[in-house]
mmCIF file of C-alpha atoms and ligand atoms in Angstrom:
data_model
loop_
_atom_site.group_PDB
_atom_site.id
_atom_site.type_symbol
_atom_site.label_atom_id
_atom_site.label_comp_id
_atom_site.label_asym_id
_atom_site.label_seq_id
_atom_site.Cartn_x
_atom_site.Cartn_y
_atom_site.Cartn_z
ATOM 1 C CA MET A 1 0.000 0.000 0.000
ATOM 2 C CA MET A 2 1.388 3.364 -0.902
ATOM 3 C CA THR A 3 0.463 6.273 1.266
ATOM 4 C CA THR A 4 1.480 9.879 0.966
ATOM 5 C CA LEU A 5 4.273 10.756 3.320
ATOM 6 C CA THR A 6 3.338 14.355 3.805
ATOM 7 C CA ALA A 7 0.131 16.165 4.485
ATOM 8 C CA PRO A 8 -1.408 17.505 1.289
ATOM 9 C CA ALA A 9 -0.426 21.114 0.718
ATOM 10 C CA PRO A 10 -3.389 23.275 -0.203
ATOM 11 C CA ALA A 11 -2.921 25.652 -3.114
ATOM 12 C CA GLY A 12 -1.620 29.000 -1.945
ATOM 13 C CA VAL A 13 1.015 27.576 0.388
ATOM 14 C CA ASP A 14 4.587 28.737 -0.002
ATOM 15 C CA THR A 15 6.343 25.442 0.585
ATOM 16 C CA ILE A 16 5.600 21.927 -0.513
ATOM 17 C CA THR A 17 7.390 18.792 0.622
ATOM 18 C CA LEU A 18 7.004 15.578 -1.363
ATOM 19 C CA ARG A 19 8.406 12.131 -1.201
ATOM 20 C CA ARG A 20 11.501 12.168 -3.400
ATOM 21 C CA PRO A 21 10.310 11.929 -6.989
ATOM 22 C CA ASP A 22 11.555 9.790 -9.872
ATOM 23 C CA ASP A 23 12.000 10.782 -13.512
ATOM 24 C CA TRP A 24 10.626 8.011 -15.718
ATOM 25 C CA HIS A 25 12.122 9.349 -18.990
ATOM 26 C CA ILE A 26 15.666 10.740 -19.228
ATOM 27 C CA HIS A 27 18.323 11.104 -21.942
ATOM 28 C CA LEU A 28 21.766 11.284 -20.351
ATOM 29 C CA ARG A 29 23.952 10.613 -23.438
ATOM 30 C CA ASP A 30 27.556 9.585 -22.794
ATOM 31 C CA GLY A 31 31.060 10.983 -22.283
ATOM 32 C CA PRO A 32 31.426 14.705 -21.505
ATOM 33 C CA MET A 33 27.694 15.339 -22.080
ATOM 34 C CA LEU A 34 26.774 12.647 -19.535
ATOM 35 C CA ALA A 35 29.203 14.130 -17.017
ATOM 36 C CA ALA A 36 27.713 17.591 -17.552
ATOM 37 C CA VAL A 37 24.024 16.733 -17.288
ATOM 38 C CA VAL A 38 23.733 13.881 -14.785
ATOM 39 C CA PRO A 39 24.373 16.044 -11.681
ATOM 40 C CA TYR A 40 21.230 18.068 -12.448
ATOM 41 C CA THR A 41 18.983 15.031 -12.700
ATOM 42 C CA ALA A 42 20.591 13.441 -9.637
ATOM 43 C CA ALA A 43 19.951 16.616 -7.618
ATOM 44 C CA GLN A 44 16.227 16.436 -8.328
ATOM 45 C CA PHE A 45 15.337 12.756 -8.580
ATOM 46 C CA ALA A 46 16.085 9.592 -6.615
ATOM 47 C CA ARG A 47 15.745 7.240 -9.591
ATOM 48 C CA GLY A 48 15.335 7.567 -13.304
ATOM 49 C CA ILE A 49 14.667 5.549 -16.418
ATOM 50 C CA ILE A 50 17.551 6.089 -18.811
ATOM 51 C CA MET A 51 16.746 6.042 -22.507
ATOM 52 C CA PRO A 52 18.888 3.753 -24.676
ATOM 53 C CA ASN A 53 19.177 5.838 -27.869
ATOM 54 C CA LEU A 54 22.952 6.188 -27.766
ATOM 55 C CA VAL A 55 25.116 5.790 -30.854
ATOM 56 C CA PRO A 56 25.232 2.803 -31.160
ATOM 57 C CA PRO A 57 22.011 2.045 -29.260
ATOM 58 C CA VAL A 58 21.929 0.023 -26.040
ATOM 59 C CA THR A 59 20.582 -3.302 -27.283
ATOM 60 C CA THR A 60 22.247 -5.932 -25.080
ATOM 61 C CA PRO A 61 22.402 -6.595 -21.326
ATOM 62 C CA ALA A 62 26.193 -6.181 -21.472
ATOM 63 C CA ALA A 63 25.900 -2.751 -23.130
ATOM 64 C CA ALA A 64 23.217 -1.650 -20.637
ATOM 65 C CA SER A 65 25.271 -2.830 -17.695
ATOM 66 C CA ALA A 66 28.383 -1.019 -18.961
ATOM 67 C CA TYR A 67 26.364 2.155 -19.602
ATOM 68 C CA ARG A 68 24.927 1.966 -16.073
ATOM 69 C CA GLU A 69 28.487 1.826 -14.728
ATOM 70 C CA ARG A 70 29.480 4.891 -16.744
ATOM 71 C CA ILE A 71 26.462 6.753 -15.373
ATOM 72 C CA ARG A 72 27.288 5.766 -11.806
ATOM 73 C CA ALA A 73 30.885 6.841 -12.307
ATOM 74 C CA ALA A 74 29.709 10.249 -13.554
ATOM 75 C CA LEU A 75 27.499 10.925 -10.513
ATOM 76 C CA PRO A 76 28.612 13.566 -8.045
ATOM 77 C CA GLU A 77 30.325 12.175 -4.954
ATOM 78 C CA GLY A 78 27.792 10.935 -2.413
ATOM 79 C CA SER A 79 24.847 10.889 -4.852
ATOM 80 C CA ASP A 80 22.424 8.002 -4.349
ATOM 81 C CA PHE A 81 20.737 8.456 -7.755
ATOM 82 C CA GLN A 82 19.743 5.100 -9.233
ATOM 83 C CA PRO A 83 19.787 4.779 -13.034
ATOM 84 C CA MET A 84 17.247 2.249 -14.310
ATOM 85 C CA MET A 85 18.209 0.949 -17.710
ATOM 86 C CA THR A 86 16.180 0.140 -20.812
ATOM 87 C CA CYS A 87 16.669 -2.057 -23.853
ATOM 88 C CA TYR A 88 16.467 -0.438 -27.302
ATOM 89 C CA LEU A 89 14.272 -2.721 -29.383
ATOM 90 C CA THR A 90 15.296 -3.484 -32.956
ATOM 91 C CA ASP A 91 14.011 -5.880 -35.607
ATOM 92 C CA ALA A 92 16.658 -8.309 -34.344
ATOM 93 C CA THR A 93 15.878 -8.263 -30.599
ATOM 94 C CA SER A 94 15.613 -11.778 -29.227
ATOM 95 C CA PRO A 95 13.033 -12.832 -26.604
ATOM 96 C CA ASP A 96 15.700 -14.757 -24.673
ATOM 97 C CA GLU A 97 18.019 -11.781 -24.443
ATOM 98 C CA ILE A 98 15.157 -9.513 -23.370
ATOM 99 C CA GLU A 99 14.286 -11.946 -20.606
ATOM 100 C CA ALA A 100 17.919 -12.441 -19.536
ATOM 101 C CA GLY A 101 18.503 -8.704 -19.083
ATOM 102 C CA PHE A 102 15.250 -8.329 -17.161
ATOM 103 C CA THR A 103 15.668 -11.286 -14.818
ATOM 104 C CA GLN A 104 19.281 -10.277 -14.124
ATOM 105 C CA GLY A 105 18.007 -6.851 -13.030
ATOM 106 C CA ILE A 106 19.931 -5.014 -15.728
ATOM 107 C CA TRP A 107 17.005 -3.412 -17.444
ATOM 108 C CA ILE A 108 13.588 -2.503 -16.128
ATOM 109 C CA ALA A 109 11.774 -2.008 -19.452
ATOM 110 C CA ALA A 110 12.232 -1.998 -23.216
ATOM 111 C CA LYS A 111 11.874 1.050 -25.444
ATOM 112 C CA LEU A 112 10.154 0.868 -28.782
ATOM 113 C CA TYR A 113 11.209 3.528 -31.263
ATOM 114 C CA PRO A 114 9.463 3.187 -34.610
ATOM 115 C CA ALA A 115 12.438 3.237 -37.006
ATOM 116 C CA GLY A 116 13.367 6.820 -37.841
ATOM 117 C CA ALA A 117 10.776 8.433 -35.551
ATOM 118 C CA THR A 118 13.240 10.621 -33.652
ATOM 119 C CA THR A 119 16.866 11.242 -32.589
ATOM 120 C CA ASN A 120 18.967 8.080 -32.989
ATOM 121 C CA ALA A 121 15.917 5.990 -33.815
ATOM 122 C CA HIS A 122 17.113 4.704 -37.185
ATOM 123 C CA HIS A 123 17.898 1.286 -35.681
ATOM 124 C CA GLY A 124 14.351 1.122 -34.292
ATOM 125 C CA VAL A 125 11.557 -1.251 -35.203
ATOM 126 C CA THR A 126 10.326 -1.306 -38.812
ATOM 127 C CA ASP A 127 7.544 -3.887 -38.352
ATOM 128 C CA ILE A 128 5.765 -3.786 -34.981
ATOM 129 C CA PRO A 129 3.534 -6.859 -35.534
ATOM 130 C CA ALA A 130 6.710 -8.847 -36.263
ATOM 131 C CA LEU A 131 7.912 -8.007 -32.758
ATOM 132 C CA ALA A 132 5.210 -10.333 -31.357
ATOM 133 C CA PRO A 133 7.589 -12.996 -29.953
ATOM 134 C CA VAL A 134 9.471 -10.332 -27.986
ATOM 135 C CA LEU A 135 6.275 -8.676 -26.754
ATOM 136 C CA GLU A 136 4.771 -12.042 -25.776
ATOM 137 C CA ARG A 137 7.840 -12.778 -23.700
ATOM 138 C CA MET A 138 7.677 -9.341 -22.063
ATOM 139 C CA GLU A 139 4.019 -9.894 -21.282
ATOM 140 C CA LYS A 140 4.882 -13.241 -19.701
ATOM 141 C CA ILE A 141 7.659 -11.880 -17.483
ATOM 142 C CA GLY A 142 5.861 -8.618 -16.606
ATOM 143 C CA MET A 143 8.354 -6.354 -18.347
ATOM 144 C CA PRO A 144 6.892 -2.991 -19.416
ATOM 145 C CA LEU A 145 7.083 -1.665 -22.962
ATOM 146 C CA LEU A 146 7.839 2.049 -23.300
ATOM 147 C CA ILE A 147 6.681 3.490 -26.596
ATOM 148 C CA HIS A 148 7.657 6.506 -28.653
ATOM 149 C CA GLY A 149 4.248 6.862 -30.249
ATOM 150 C CA GLU A 150 4.694 8.546 -33.604
ATOM 151 C CA ALA A 151 4.074 7.311 -37.118
ATOM 152 C CA THR A 152 7.120 7.569 -39.360
ATOM 153 C CA ASP A 153 5.593 8.000 -42.815
ATOM 154 C CA PRO A 154 6.971 11.377 -43.973
ATOM 155 C CA ALA A 155 3.732 11.968 -45.877
ATOM 156 C CA ILE A 156 1.846 12.240 -42.565
ATOM 157 C CA ASP A 157 1.652 15.776 -41.218
ATOM 158 C CA ILE A 158 4.089 16.067 -38.306
ATOM 159 C CA PHE A 159 1.334 17.327 -35.993
ATOM 160 C CA ASP A 160 -0.765 14.233 -36.794
ATOM 161 C CA ARG A 161 1.928 11.607 -36.336
ATOM 162 C CA GLU A 162 1.064 10.762 -32.745
ATOM 163 C CA ALA A 163 -2.633 10.349 -33.562
ATOM 164 C CA ALA A 164 -1.766 8.237 -36.608
ATOM 165 C CA PHE A 165 0.443 5.957 -34.542
ATOM 166 C CA MET A 166 -2.200 5.442 -31.882
ATOM 167 C CA GLU A 167 -4.815 4.375 -34.414
ATOM 168 C CA ALA A 168 -2.610 2.309 -36.704
ATOM 169 C CA SER A 169 -0.171 0.799 -34.210
ATOM 170 C CA LEU A 170 -0.903 1.294 -30.513
ATOM 171 C CA LEU A 171 -4.538 0.189 -30.398
ATOM 172 C CA PRO A 172 -3.871 -2.961 -32.465
ATOM 173 C CA LEU A 173 -0.823 -3.729 -30.284
ATOM 174 C CA LEU A 174 -2.887 -3.399 -27.093
ATOM 175 C CA ALA A 175 -5.511 -5.706 -28.602
ATOM 176 C CA ARG A 176 -2.917 -8.304 -29.607
ATOM 177 C CA HIS A 177 -1.077 -8.235 -26.271
ATOM 178 C CA GLN A 178 -3.764 -7.841 -23.665
ATOM 179 C CA GLY A 179 -1.540 -8.499 -20.658
ATOM 180 C CA LEU A 180 1.377 -6.315 -21.744
ATOM 181 C CA LYS A 181 2.175 -3.308 -19.572
ATOM 182 C CA VAL A 182 2.673 -0.273 -21.792
ATOM 183 C CA CYS A 183 3.805 3.256 -21.049
ATOM 184 C CA VAL A 184 3.114 5.786 -23.781
ATOM 185 C CA GLU A 185 6.025 8.164 -23.485
ATOM 186 C CA HIS A 186 5.674 11.960 -23.553
ATOM 187 C CA VAL A 187 2.003 11.982 -24.495
ATOM 188 C CA THR A 188 1.098 15.136 -26.431
ATOM 189 C CA THR A 189 -2.550 14.930 -27.421
ATOM 190 C CA ALA A 190 -5.914 14.929 -25.671
ATOM 191 C CA GLU A 191 -6.933 11.832 -27.645
ATOM 192 C CA THR A 192 -3.889 9.828 -26.587
ATOM 193 C CA ALA A 193 -4.557 10.745 -22.950
ATOM 194 C CA ASP A 194 -8.075 9.328 -23.395
ATOM 195 C CA ILE A 195 -6.702 6.090 -24.888
ATOM 196 C CA VAL A 196 -4.418 5.757 -21.862
ATOM 197 C CA ARG A 197 -7.337 6.340 -19.489
ATOM 198 C CA ALA A 198 -9.427 3.747 -21.312
ATOM 199 C CA HIS A 199 -6.709 1.135 -20.637
ATOM 200 C CA ALA A 200 -5.643 2.407 -17.198
ATOM 201 C CA GLY A 201 -4.268 -0.320 -14.981
ATOM 202 C CA ARG A 202 -1.895 -1.708 -17.559
ATOM 203 C CA VAL A 203 -1.343 1.355 -19.732
ATOM 204 C CA ALA A 204 0.161 4.581 -18.453
ATOM 205 C CA ALA A 205 1.777 7.712 -19.875
ATOM 206 C CA THR A 206 4.544 10.094 -18.968
ATOM 207 C CA ILE A 207 4.033 13.835 -19.389
ATOM 208 C CA THR A 208 6.883 16.317 -19.848
ATOM 209 C CA PRO A 209 7.132 19.806 -18.317
ATOM 210 C CA HIS A 210 7.416 21.428 -21.732
ATOM 211 C CA HIS A 211 4.280 19.823 -23.128
ATOM 212 C CA LEU A 212 2.471 21.257 -20.081
ATOM 213 C CA MET A 213 3.916 24.733 -20.661
ATOM 214 C CA ILE A 214 4.163 25.324 -24.405
ATOM 215 C CA ASN A 215 1.983 24.749 -27.435
ATOM 216 C CA ARG A 216 2.913 24.615 -31.105
ATOM 217 C CA THR A 217 2.598 28.353 -31.512
ATOM 218 C CA SER A 218 5.307 28.837 -28.852
ATOM 219 C CA ILE A 219 7.799 27.276 -31.276
ATOM 220 C CA PHE A 220 7.209 30.136 -33.713
ATOM 221 C CA GLN A 221 6.563 32.988 -31.250
ATOM 222 C CA GLY A 222 8.297 36.076 -32.660
ATOM 223 C CA GLY A 223 10.558 33.852 -34.776
ATOM 224 C CA LEU A 224 11.752 30.278 -34.826
ATOM 225 C CA ARG A 225 12.559 28.918 -31.348
ATOM 226 C CA PRO A 226 14.750 25.885 -31.962
ATOM 227 C CA HIS A 227 15.135 25.132 -28.266
ATOM 228 C CA LEU A 228 11.402 24.407 -28.024
ATOM 229 C CA TYR A 229 11.524 21.850 -30.809
ATOM 230 C CA CYS A 230 11.215 18.264 -29.650
ATOM 231 C CA LEU A 231 9.511 15.088 -30.773
ATOM 232 C CA PRO A 232 6.666 14.522 -30.495
ATOM 233 C CA VAL A 233 6.345 18.194 -31.373
ATOM 234 C CA ALA A 234 4.121 20.330 -29.118
ATOM 235 C CA LYS A 235 0.517 20.455 -30.340
ATOM 236 C CA ARG A 236 -2.372 22.972 -30.267
ATOM 237 C CA GLU A 237 -3.420 24.770 -27.094
ATOM 238 C CA ARG A 238 -6.405 22.464 -26.537
ATOM 239 C CA HIS A 239 -3.983 19.565 -26.202
ATOM 240 C CA ARG A 240 -1.773 21.419 -23.735
ATOM 241 C CA LEU A 241 -4.850 22.127 -21.605
ATOM 242 C CA ALA A 242 -5.907 18.466 -21.768
ATOM 243 C CA LEU A 243 -2.420 17.374 -20.707
ATOM 244 C CA ARG A 244 -2.552 19.763 -17.749
ATOM 245 C CA LYS A 245 -5.813 18.137 -16.691
ATOM 246 C CA ALA A 246 -4.311 14.675 -17.078
ATOM 247 C CA ALA A 247 -1.161 15.493 -15.095
ATOM 248 C CA THR A 248 -2.857 17.381 -12.290
ATOM 249 C CA GLY A 249 -6.104 15.432 -12.065
ATOM 250 C CA GLY A 250 -4.861 12.746 -9.699
ATOM 251 C CA GLU A 251 -5.255 9.828 -12.135
ATOM 252 C CA ALA A 252 -2.747 7.058 -11.393
ATOM 253 C CA CYS A 253 -2.088 6.364 -15.090
ATOM 254 C CA PHE A 254 -0.184 9.641 -15.580
ATOM 255 C CA PHE A 255 3.230 10.333 -14.132
ATOM 256 C CA LEU A 256 6.394 12.362 -14.374
ATOM 257 C CA GLY A 257 8.854 11.840 -17.216
ATOM 258 C CA THR A 258 10.825 14.900 -18.252
ATOM 259 C CA ASP A 259 12.283 13.674 -21.555
ATOM 260 C CA THR A 260 15.230 15.920 -20.750
ATOM 261 C CA ALA A 261 17.261 15.607 -23.956
ATOM 262 C CA PRO A 262 20.465 17.655 -24.131
ATOM 263 C CA HIS A 263 21.997 18.636 -27.457
ATOM 264 C CA PRO A 264 24.894 21.013 -28.102
ATOM 265 C CA LYS A 265 23.598 24.552 -28.700
ATOM 266 C CA GLY A 266 25.031 24.538 -32.228
ATOM 267 C CA ALA A 267 23.213 21.345 -33.149
ATOM 268 C CA LYS A 268 19.890 22.994 -32.248
ATOM 269 C CA GLU A 269 20.653 26.438 -33.712
ATOM 270 C CA SER A 270 21.274 25.027 -37.151
ATOM 271 C CA ALA A 271 19.742 24.829 -40.635
ATOM 272 C CA CYS A 272 18.463 21.388 -39.594
ATOM 273 C CA GLY A 273 18.236 21.607 -35.822
ATOM 274 C CA CYS A 274 17.730 18.430 -33.842
ATOM 275 C CA ALA A 275 14.839 17.578 -31.562
ATOM 276 C CA GLY A 276 15.095 17.713 -27.779
ATOM 277 C CA VAL A 277 14.552 20.041 -24.840
ATOM 278 C CA PHE A 278 17.012 20.141 -21.929
ATOM 279 C CA LEU A 279 15.291 20.398 -18.544
ATOM 280 C CA GLY A 280 17.888 19.046 -16.101
ATOM 281 C CA PRO A 281 18.190 22.087 -13.808
ATOM 282 C CA VAL A 282 14.518 23.162 -13.936
ATOM 283 C CA ALA A 283 12.292 20.092 -14.219
ATOM 284 C CA LEU A 284 10.690 19.990 -10.770
ATOM 285 C CA GLN A 285 10.398 23.765 -10.615
ATOM 286 C CA CYS A 286 8.441 23.743 -13.897
ATOM 287 C CA TYR A 287 6.140 20.949 -12.775
ATOM 288 C CA ALA A 288 5.540 22.720 -9.435
ATOM 289 C CA GLN A 289 4.564 25.871 -11.307
ATOM 290 C CA VAL A 290 2.044 23.958 -13.413
ATOM 291 C CA PHE A 291 0.493 22.203 -10.408
ATOM 292 C CA ASP A 292 0.339 25.533 -8.570
ATOM 293 C CA GLU A 293 -1.296 27.288 -11.527
ATOM 294 C CA GLU A 294 -3.856 24.488 -11.713
ATOM 295 C CA GLY A 295 -4.570 24.699 -7.958
ATOM 296 C CA ALA A 296 -3.413 21.106 -7.648
ATOM 297 C CA LEU A 297 -0.318 21.186 -5.447
ATOM 298 C CA ASP A 298 -1.975 18.550 -3.277
ATOM 299 C CA ARG A 299 -1.787 16.168 -6.267
ATOM 300 C CA PHE A 300 1.805 16.872 -7.189
ATOM 301 C CA GLU A 301 3.225 14.080 -5.035
ATOM 302 C CA ALA A 302 1.090 11.389 -6.684
ATOM 303 C CA PHE A 303 2.232 12.476 -10.161
ATOM 304 C CA ALA A 304 5.887 12.980 -9.250
ATOM 305 C CA SER A 305 6.581 10.321 -6.652
ATOM 306 C CA LEU A 306 3.907 7.610 -6.452
ATOM 307 C CA ASN A 307 2.183 6.780 -9.732
ATOM 308 C CA GLY A 308 5.279 5.809 -11.710
ATOM 309 C CA ALA A 309 6.656 3.618 -8.941
ATOM 310 C CA ARG A 310 3.333 1.831 -8.674
ATOM 311 C CA PHE A 311 3.207 1.214 -12.439
ATOM 312 C CA HIS A 312 6.705 -0.278 -12.357
ATOM 313 C CA GLY A 313 5.993 -2.336 -9.226
ATOM 314 C CA LEU A 314 8.503 -0.438 -7.081
ATOM 315 C CA GLU A 315 8.199 1.070 -3.631
ATOM 316 C CA PRO A 316 8.143 4.849 -3.522
ATOM 317 C CA ASN A 317 11.264 6.565 -2.229
ATOM 318 C CA THR A 318 11.641 7.252 1.474
ATOM 319 C CA GLY A 319 13.237 10.706 1.512
ATOM 320 C CA THR A 320 11.694 14.049 0.671
ATOM 321 C CA VAL A 321 12.242 17.044 -1.531
ATOM 322 C CA THR A 322 11.018 20.511 -0.667
ATOM 323 C CA LEU A 323 10.076 23.196 -3.153
ATOM 324 C CA ASN A 324 9.655 26.822 -2.145
ATOM 325 C CA ARG A 325 7.631 29.586 -3.712
ATOM 326 C CA ARG A 326 10.685 31.785 -4.104
ATOM 327 C CA ALA A 327 11.589 32.984 -7.558
ATOM 328 C CA GLU A 328 14.944 31.891 -8.860
ATOM 329 C CA THR A 329 16.488 32.457 -12.269
ATOM 330 C CA ALA A 330 17.589 29.301 -14.032
ATOM 331 C CA PRO A 331 20.946 29.330 -15.837
ATOM 332 C CA GLU A 332 20.598 30.123 -19.542
ATOM 333 C CA THR A 333 23.074 27.456 -20.501
ATOM 334 C CA ILE A 334 25.275 24.831 -18.930
ATOM 335 C CA ARG A 335 28.705 23.798 -20.164
ATOM 336 C CA ALA A 336 29.271 20.285 -21.517
ATOM 337 C CA GLY A 337 32.913 19.799 -22.453
ATOM 338 C CA GLU A 338 33.508 22.093 -25.434
ATOM 339 C CA ASP A 339 29.779 22.697 -25.878
ATOM 340 C CA GLU A 340 26.983 24.635 -24.257
ATOM 341 C CA VAL A 341 23.475 23.300 -23.740
ATOM 342 C CA VAL A 342 20.544 25.700 -23.577
ATOM 343 C CA VAL A 343 18.241 25.214 -20.577
ATOM 344 C CA PHE A 344 14.440 25.269 -20.935
ATOM 345 C CA ARG A 345 13.217 28.513 -19.347
ATOM 346 C CA GLY A 346 16.870 29.409 -18.776
ATOM 347 C CA GLY A 347 17.376 33.065 -17.885
ATOM 348 C CA GLU A 348 13.782 33.382 -16.703
ATOM 349 C CA ALA A 349 12.714 33.739 -13.082
ATOM 350 C CA LEU A 350 10.853 30.554 -12.180
ATOM 351 C CA PRO A 351 8.363 31.083 -9.339
ATOM 352 C CA TRP A 352 9.311 27.835 -7.546
ATOM 353 C CA SER A 353 12.791 26.828 -6.442
ATOM 354 C CA LEU A 354 14.319 23.620 -5.199
ATOM 355 C CA GLY A 355 14.858 23.398 -1.445
ATOM 356 C CA GLU A 356 16.087 20.710 0.891
ATOM 357 C CA VAL A 357 16.423 17.080 -0.158
ATOM 358 C CA THR A 358 16.429 14.390 2.530
ATOM 359 C CA ARG A 359 17.155 10.689 2.099
HETATM 360 O O1 DOR B 401 12.812 15.491 -28.800
HETATM 361 C C1 DOR B 401 13.274 14.386 -28.595
HETATM 362 N N1 DOR B 401 14.569 14.210 -28.310
HETATM 363 N N2 DOR B 401 12.459 13.332 -28.682
HETATM 364 C C2 DOR B 401 12.936 12.083 -28.608
HETATM 365 O O2 DOR B 401 12.162 11.179 -28.702
HETATM 366 C C3 DOR B 401 14.389 11.820 -28.479
HETATM 367 C C4 DOR B 401 15.062 12.953 -27.873
HETATM 368 C C5 DOR B 401 16.556 12.898 -27.998
HETATM 369 O O3 DOR B 401 17.141 11.822 -27.772
HETATM 370 O O4 DOR B 401 17.166 13.934 -28.260
HETATM 371 ZN ZN1 ZN B 402 12.854 10.748 -25.001
#
């Protein structure tokens, strides 16, 4: 039984203390970028699901285990952050290897990227029905499937790709594999949120801070804003409002996943800028602002610290994190080796700031 550790904080309070939250969707990269970004995530979250879209992708238990060691080695001294690894599914993934990595405790879930759907997804799955033997095995062993839910046909309008995927691929997959646990990652539309609700119990979704704060017009506000471009791309305002309802409404099928995705500034400010928003230093502050604006601070803990753990069959964390209603300006950029990475909302005064963390 999971209970809330702290008394619910009514809207209008100046301080909120939650059980330590987890981030169920993180891109940490490798090398100097990993070293630069992991301290920010580790300062905010106790655990996190690490995405496997490295170059080359993390497709074997040995690669996942080695990557986990590199992440641990990059953590600040004394950090207790726990990276939870995922397997990058390809057309060649074997059911036995999936099971071996799961039963050995190396990975907690597998990530399905439709081939070519996003950054480093070109080794992804080209034929989802053909993945049936892998998905059947995952269903049998209780291993969750995390899905990047976008169609890849370039003829489909980019703003319709999530909807197209849900109709053509997700609903048939859920019908074929009725016991499979599925998390729809970074949901961006009202309709997808309804599909998740309709299958709640075994289907869940993560929601990012940026999809709660920006809509598709934000990407073009006063000029092109490459640092707001991610995939799935932000949708119309009605979708943003629906996502805010989903995140703050207290439904157990929605939980925190930042999709923090660092790229060098130059790779985003380019003739063909890549997709991804970097949230490491500001994630919890942004979520707190949204919950506050929605008058739902009393539901923040469920979204941030309880629902995801329950979906993955884990106990919630024991420590706490405190957020204060005290404006603080986020850094505009952070340094990563030779590069800079632009921070979401960087340079702006965020109304909530991170306070004490206890273990
Ligand atoms: O915007 C995105 N960036 N979406 C993804 O799915 C991948 C991510 C990345 O790895 O940069
Ligand atoms: Zn992602």
